[in-house]
Short mmCIF file of C-alpha atoms in Angstrom, two decimals:
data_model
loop_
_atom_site.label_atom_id
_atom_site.label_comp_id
_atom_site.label_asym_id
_atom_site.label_seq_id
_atom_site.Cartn_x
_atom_site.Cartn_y
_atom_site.Cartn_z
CA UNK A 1187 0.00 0.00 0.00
CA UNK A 1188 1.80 3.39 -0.68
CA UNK A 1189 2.09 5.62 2.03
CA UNK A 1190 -0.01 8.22 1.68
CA UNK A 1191 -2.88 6.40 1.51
CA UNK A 1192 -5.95 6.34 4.07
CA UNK A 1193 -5.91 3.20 6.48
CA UNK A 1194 -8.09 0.74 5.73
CA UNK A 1195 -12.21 0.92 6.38
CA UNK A 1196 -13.06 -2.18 8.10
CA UNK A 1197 -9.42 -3.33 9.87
CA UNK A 1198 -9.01 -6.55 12.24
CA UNK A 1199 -9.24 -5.92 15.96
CA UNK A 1200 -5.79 -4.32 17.12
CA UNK A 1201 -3.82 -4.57 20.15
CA UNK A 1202 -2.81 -1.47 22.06
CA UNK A 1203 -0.11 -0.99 24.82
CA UNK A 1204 -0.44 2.00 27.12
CA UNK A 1205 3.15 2.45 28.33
CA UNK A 1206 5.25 5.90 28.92
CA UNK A 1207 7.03 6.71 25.73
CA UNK A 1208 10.87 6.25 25.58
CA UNK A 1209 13.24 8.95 27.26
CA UNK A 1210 15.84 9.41 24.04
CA UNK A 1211 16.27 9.12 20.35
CA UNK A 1212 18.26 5.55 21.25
CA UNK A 1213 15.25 4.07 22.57
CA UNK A 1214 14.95 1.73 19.66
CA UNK A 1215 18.18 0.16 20.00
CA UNK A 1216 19.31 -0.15 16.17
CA UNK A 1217 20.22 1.53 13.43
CA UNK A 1218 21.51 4.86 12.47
CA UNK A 1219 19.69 7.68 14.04
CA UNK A 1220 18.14 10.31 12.02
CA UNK A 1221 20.79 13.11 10.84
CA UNK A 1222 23.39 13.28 13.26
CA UNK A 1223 26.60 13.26 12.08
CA UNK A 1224 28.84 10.61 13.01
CA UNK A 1225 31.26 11.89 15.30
CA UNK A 1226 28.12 12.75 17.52
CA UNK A 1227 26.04 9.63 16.86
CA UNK A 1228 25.55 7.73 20.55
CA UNK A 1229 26.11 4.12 20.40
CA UNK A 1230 23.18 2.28 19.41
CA UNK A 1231 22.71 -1.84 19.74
CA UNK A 1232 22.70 -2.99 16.20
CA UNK A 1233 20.40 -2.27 12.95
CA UNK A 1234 22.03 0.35 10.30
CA UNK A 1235 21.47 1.14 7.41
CA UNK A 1236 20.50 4.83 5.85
CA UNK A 1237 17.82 6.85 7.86
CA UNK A 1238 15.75 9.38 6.77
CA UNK A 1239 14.61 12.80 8.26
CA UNK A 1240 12.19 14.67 9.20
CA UNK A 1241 10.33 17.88 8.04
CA UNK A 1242 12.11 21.14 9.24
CA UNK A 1243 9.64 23.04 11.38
CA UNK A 1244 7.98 20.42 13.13
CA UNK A 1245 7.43 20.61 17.09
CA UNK A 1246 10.02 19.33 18.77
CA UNK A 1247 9.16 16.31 21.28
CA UNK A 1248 10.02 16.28 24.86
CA UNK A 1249 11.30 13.86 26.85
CA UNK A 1250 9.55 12.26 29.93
CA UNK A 1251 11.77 14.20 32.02
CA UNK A 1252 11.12 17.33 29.87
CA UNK A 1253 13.93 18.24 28.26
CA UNK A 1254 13.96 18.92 24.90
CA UNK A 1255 16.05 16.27 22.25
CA UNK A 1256 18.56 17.60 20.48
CA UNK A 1257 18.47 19.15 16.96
CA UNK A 1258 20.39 18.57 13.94
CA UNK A 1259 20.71 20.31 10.38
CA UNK A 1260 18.90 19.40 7.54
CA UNK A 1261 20.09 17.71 4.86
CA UNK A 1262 20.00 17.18 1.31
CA UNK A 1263 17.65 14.93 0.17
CA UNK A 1264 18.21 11.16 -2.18
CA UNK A 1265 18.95 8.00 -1.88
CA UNK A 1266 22.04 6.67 -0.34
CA UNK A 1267 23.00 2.87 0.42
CA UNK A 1268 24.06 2.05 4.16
CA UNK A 1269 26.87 0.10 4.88
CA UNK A 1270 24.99 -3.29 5.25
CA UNK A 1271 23.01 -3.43 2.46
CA UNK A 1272 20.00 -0.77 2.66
CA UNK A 1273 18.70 1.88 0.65
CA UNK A 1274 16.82 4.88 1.91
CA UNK A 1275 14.93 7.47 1.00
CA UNK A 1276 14.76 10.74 3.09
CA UNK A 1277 11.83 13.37 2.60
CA UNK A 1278 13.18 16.15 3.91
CA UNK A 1279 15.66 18.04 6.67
CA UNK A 1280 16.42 15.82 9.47
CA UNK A 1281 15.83 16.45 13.39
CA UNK A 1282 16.21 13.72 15.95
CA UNK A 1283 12.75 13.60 18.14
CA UNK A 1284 10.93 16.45 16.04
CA UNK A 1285 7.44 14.89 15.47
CA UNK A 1286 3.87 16.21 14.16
CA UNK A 1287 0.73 15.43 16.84
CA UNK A 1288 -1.09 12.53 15.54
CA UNK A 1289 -0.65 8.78 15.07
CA UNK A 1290 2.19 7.73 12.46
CA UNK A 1291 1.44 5.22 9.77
CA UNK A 1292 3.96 2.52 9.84
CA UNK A 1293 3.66 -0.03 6.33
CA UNK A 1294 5.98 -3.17 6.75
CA UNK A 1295 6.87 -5.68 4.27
CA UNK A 1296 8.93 -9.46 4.14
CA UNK A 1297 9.80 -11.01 1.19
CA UNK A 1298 12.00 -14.38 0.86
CA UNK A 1299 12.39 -15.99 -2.63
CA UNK A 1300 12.08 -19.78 -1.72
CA UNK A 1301 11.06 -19.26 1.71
CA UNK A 1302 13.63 -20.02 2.86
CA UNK A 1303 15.96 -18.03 0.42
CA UNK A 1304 17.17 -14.76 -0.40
CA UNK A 1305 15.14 -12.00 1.39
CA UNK A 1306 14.39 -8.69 2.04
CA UNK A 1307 12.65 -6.31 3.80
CA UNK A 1308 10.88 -2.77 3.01
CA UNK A 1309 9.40 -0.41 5.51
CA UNK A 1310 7.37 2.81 4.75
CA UNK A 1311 7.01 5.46 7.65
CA UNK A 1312 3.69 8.03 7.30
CA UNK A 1313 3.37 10.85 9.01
CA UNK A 1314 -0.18 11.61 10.22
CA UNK A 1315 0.04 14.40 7.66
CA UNK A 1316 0.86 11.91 5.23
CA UNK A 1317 3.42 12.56 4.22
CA UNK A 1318 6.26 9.72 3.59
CA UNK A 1319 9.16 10.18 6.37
CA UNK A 1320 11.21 7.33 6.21
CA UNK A 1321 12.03 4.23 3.29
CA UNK A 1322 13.79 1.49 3.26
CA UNK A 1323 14.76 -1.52 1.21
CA UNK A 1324 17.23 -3.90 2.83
CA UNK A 1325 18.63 -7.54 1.92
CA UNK A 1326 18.60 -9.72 5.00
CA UNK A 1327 20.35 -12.61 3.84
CA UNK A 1328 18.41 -16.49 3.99
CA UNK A 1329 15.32 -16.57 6.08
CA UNK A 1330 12.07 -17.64 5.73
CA UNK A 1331 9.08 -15.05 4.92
CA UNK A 1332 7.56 -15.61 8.47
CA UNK A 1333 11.17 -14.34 9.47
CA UNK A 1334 11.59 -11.68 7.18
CA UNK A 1335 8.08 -10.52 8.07
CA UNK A 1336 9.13 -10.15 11.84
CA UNK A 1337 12.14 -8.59 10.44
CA UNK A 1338 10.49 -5.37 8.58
CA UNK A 1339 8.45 -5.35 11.70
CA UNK A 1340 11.26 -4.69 14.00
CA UNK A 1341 13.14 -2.14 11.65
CA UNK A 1342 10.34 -0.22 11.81
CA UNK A 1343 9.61 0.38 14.80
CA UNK A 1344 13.24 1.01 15.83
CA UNK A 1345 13.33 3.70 12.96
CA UNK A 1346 9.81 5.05 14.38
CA UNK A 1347 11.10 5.39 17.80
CA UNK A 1348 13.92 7.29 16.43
CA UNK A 1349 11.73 9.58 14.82
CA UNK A 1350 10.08 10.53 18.30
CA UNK A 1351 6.83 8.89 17.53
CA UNK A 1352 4.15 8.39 20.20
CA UNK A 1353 1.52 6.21 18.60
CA UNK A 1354 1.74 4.22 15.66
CA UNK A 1355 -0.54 2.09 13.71
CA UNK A 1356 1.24 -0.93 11.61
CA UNK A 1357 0.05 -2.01 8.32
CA UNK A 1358 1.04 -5.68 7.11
CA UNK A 1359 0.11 -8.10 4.71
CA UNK A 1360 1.10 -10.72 6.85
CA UNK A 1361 -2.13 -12.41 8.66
CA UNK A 1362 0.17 -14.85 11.04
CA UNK A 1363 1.72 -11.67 12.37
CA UNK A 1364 -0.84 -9.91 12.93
CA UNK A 1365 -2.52 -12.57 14.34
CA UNK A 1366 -0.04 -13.29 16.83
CA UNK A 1367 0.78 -9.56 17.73
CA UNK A 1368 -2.89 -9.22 18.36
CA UNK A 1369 -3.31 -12.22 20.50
CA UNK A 1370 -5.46 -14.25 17.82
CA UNK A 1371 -2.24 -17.00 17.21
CA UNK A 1372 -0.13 -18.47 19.49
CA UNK A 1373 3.68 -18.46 18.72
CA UNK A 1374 4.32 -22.38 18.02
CA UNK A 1375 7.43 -21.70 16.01
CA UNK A 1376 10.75 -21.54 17.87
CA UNK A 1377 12.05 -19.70 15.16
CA UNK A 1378 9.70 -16.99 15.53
CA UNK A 1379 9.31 -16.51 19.47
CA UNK A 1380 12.39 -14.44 20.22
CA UNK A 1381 11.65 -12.13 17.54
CA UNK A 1382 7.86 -11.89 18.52
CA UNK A 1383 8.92 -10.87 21.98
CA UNK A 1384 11.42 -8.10 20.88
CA UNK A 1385 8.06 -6.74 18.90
CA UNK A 1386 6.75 -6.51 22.17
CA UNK A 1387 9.73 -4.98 23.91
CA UNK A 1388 10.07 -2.27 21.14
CA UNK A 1389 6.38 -2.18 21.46
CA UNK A 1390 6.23 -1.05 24.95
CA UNK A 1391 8.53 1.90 24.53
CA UNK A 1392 5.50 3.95 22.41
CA UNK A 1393 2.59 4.86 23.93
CA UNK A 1394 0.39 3.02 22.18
CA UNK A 1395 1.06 0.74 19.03
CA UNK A 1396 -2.27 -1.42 16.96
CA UNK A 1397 -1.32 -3.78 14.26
CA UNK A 1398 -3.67 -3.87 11.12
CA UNK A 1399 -4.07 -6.89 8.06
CA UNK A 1400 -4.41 -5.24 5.02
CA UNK A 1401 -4.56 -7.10 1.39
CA UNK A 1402 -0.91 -7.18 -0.33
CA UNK A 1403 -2.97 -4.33 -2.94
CA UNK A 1404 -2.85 -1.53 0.09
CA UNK A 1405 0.76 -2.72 0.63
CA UNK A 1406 2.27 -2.15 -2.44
CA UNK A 1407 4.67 0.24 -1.80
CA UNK A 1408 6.16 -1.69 1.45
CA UNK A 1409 6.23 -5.04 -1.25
CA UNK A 1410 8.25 -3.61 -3.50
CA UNK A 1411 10.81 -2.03 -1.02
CA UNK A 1412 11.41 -5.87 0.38
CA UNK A 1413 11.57 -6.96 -3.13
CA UNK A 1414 13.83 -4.28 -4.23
CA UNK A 1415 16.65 -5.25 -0.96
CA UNK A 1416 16.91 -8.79 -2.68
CA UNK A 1417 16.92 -7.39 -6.29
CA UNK A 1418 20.12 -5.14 -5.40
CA UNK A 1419 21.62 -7.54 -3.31
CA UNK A 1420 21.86 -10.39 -5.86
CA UNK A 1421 22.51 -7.61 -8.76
CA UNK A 1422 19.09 -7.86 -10.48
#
């Protein structure tokens, strides 16, 4: 589904957690976060890739503790590959923690070509303006599509929380995830249940986050960023 489409009209029952939002722009422990240079970049736990910004001008969020997060300069906007394999697309200037009231649209997407085989993963961040924050495309070596599902999941909400977002609703064509993330499944696969239960650790740092299963049609955009990480990868 592109991004700055509506949400669907009739979506599943969704699960919400009600926790106090996280207290810094490393909250979601991965990745690159959004346009700070690298000689000031605090250590993060993993992830990487390229992030993209923000809109210049947006209010700036505060902190539990109510001091304001840091600002950084905008930058020029493209598409740049990260050092392990992704490809972003920025929208605009970039400010750690600078976020528009609202709930975000996040769109995630797995793809693996075999299952298992090659795969990929492409996430779409929305801003409840609608307009498209954040992209990415990123090859994730062999896994299966249940795993690269979980995957995209993950990504995105590390690269959400680094954006400063509050509440988020999740878009995926993936019925056994949202399934499980909505209490509808059990996790059966041992494969699957550590990354389920980072979902929910990453979940509980937002103040609230629902999962929605939409048709593969109003995920289009998401699809072809997970298809796009394999494509480069193997030089399609």
């Amino acid at each position: 589904m592109a991004g700055g489409t509506g949400p669907p009209l009739a979506p599943r029952r969704a699960l919400e957690h009600g926790f106090d939002p996280p207290c810094g722009p490393g909250a979601g422990d991965g990745g690159a976060l959004v346009g700070i240079p690298e000689g000031r970049r605090p250590a993060l736990g993993g992830g990487g890739g390229w992030t993209g910004g923000t809109r210049a001008g947006a209010a700036t969020r505060r902190t539990v503790h109510d001091k304001p997060l840091a600002k950084s300069g905008a930058s020029r906007a493209g598409d740049r590959r990260g050092g392990d394999g992704a490809w972003g697309r920025r929208k605009g200037g970039a400010a750690v923690g600078e976020s528009l009231a609202g709930t975000w649209r996040l769109h995630t997407d797995g793809a693996a070509r075999g299952n298992p085989g090659p795969a990929g993963i492409g996430i779409v961040l929305v801003r409840p303006d609608g307009e498209v924050a954040d992209e990415l495309a990123r090859f994730i070596g062999h896994a299966t599509n249940n795993v690269a599902e979980y995957t995209a999941l993950i990504t995105g909400l590390e690269r959400a929380l680094q954006f400063g977002v509050f509440d988020l609703d999740v878009y995926s064509d993936s019925e056994l995830l949202v399934r499980q993330l909505n209490g509808e499944y059990r996790v059966k696969n041992a494969g699957l249940k550590p990354l389920y239960e980072r979902v929910r650790q990453l979940a509980g740092q937002f103040r609230r986050v629902r999962y929605f299963h939409v048709p593969r049609e109003q995920n289009r955009r998401a699809d072809e960023l997970a298809n796009e990480g394999i494509d480069r990868a193997l030089g399609a």
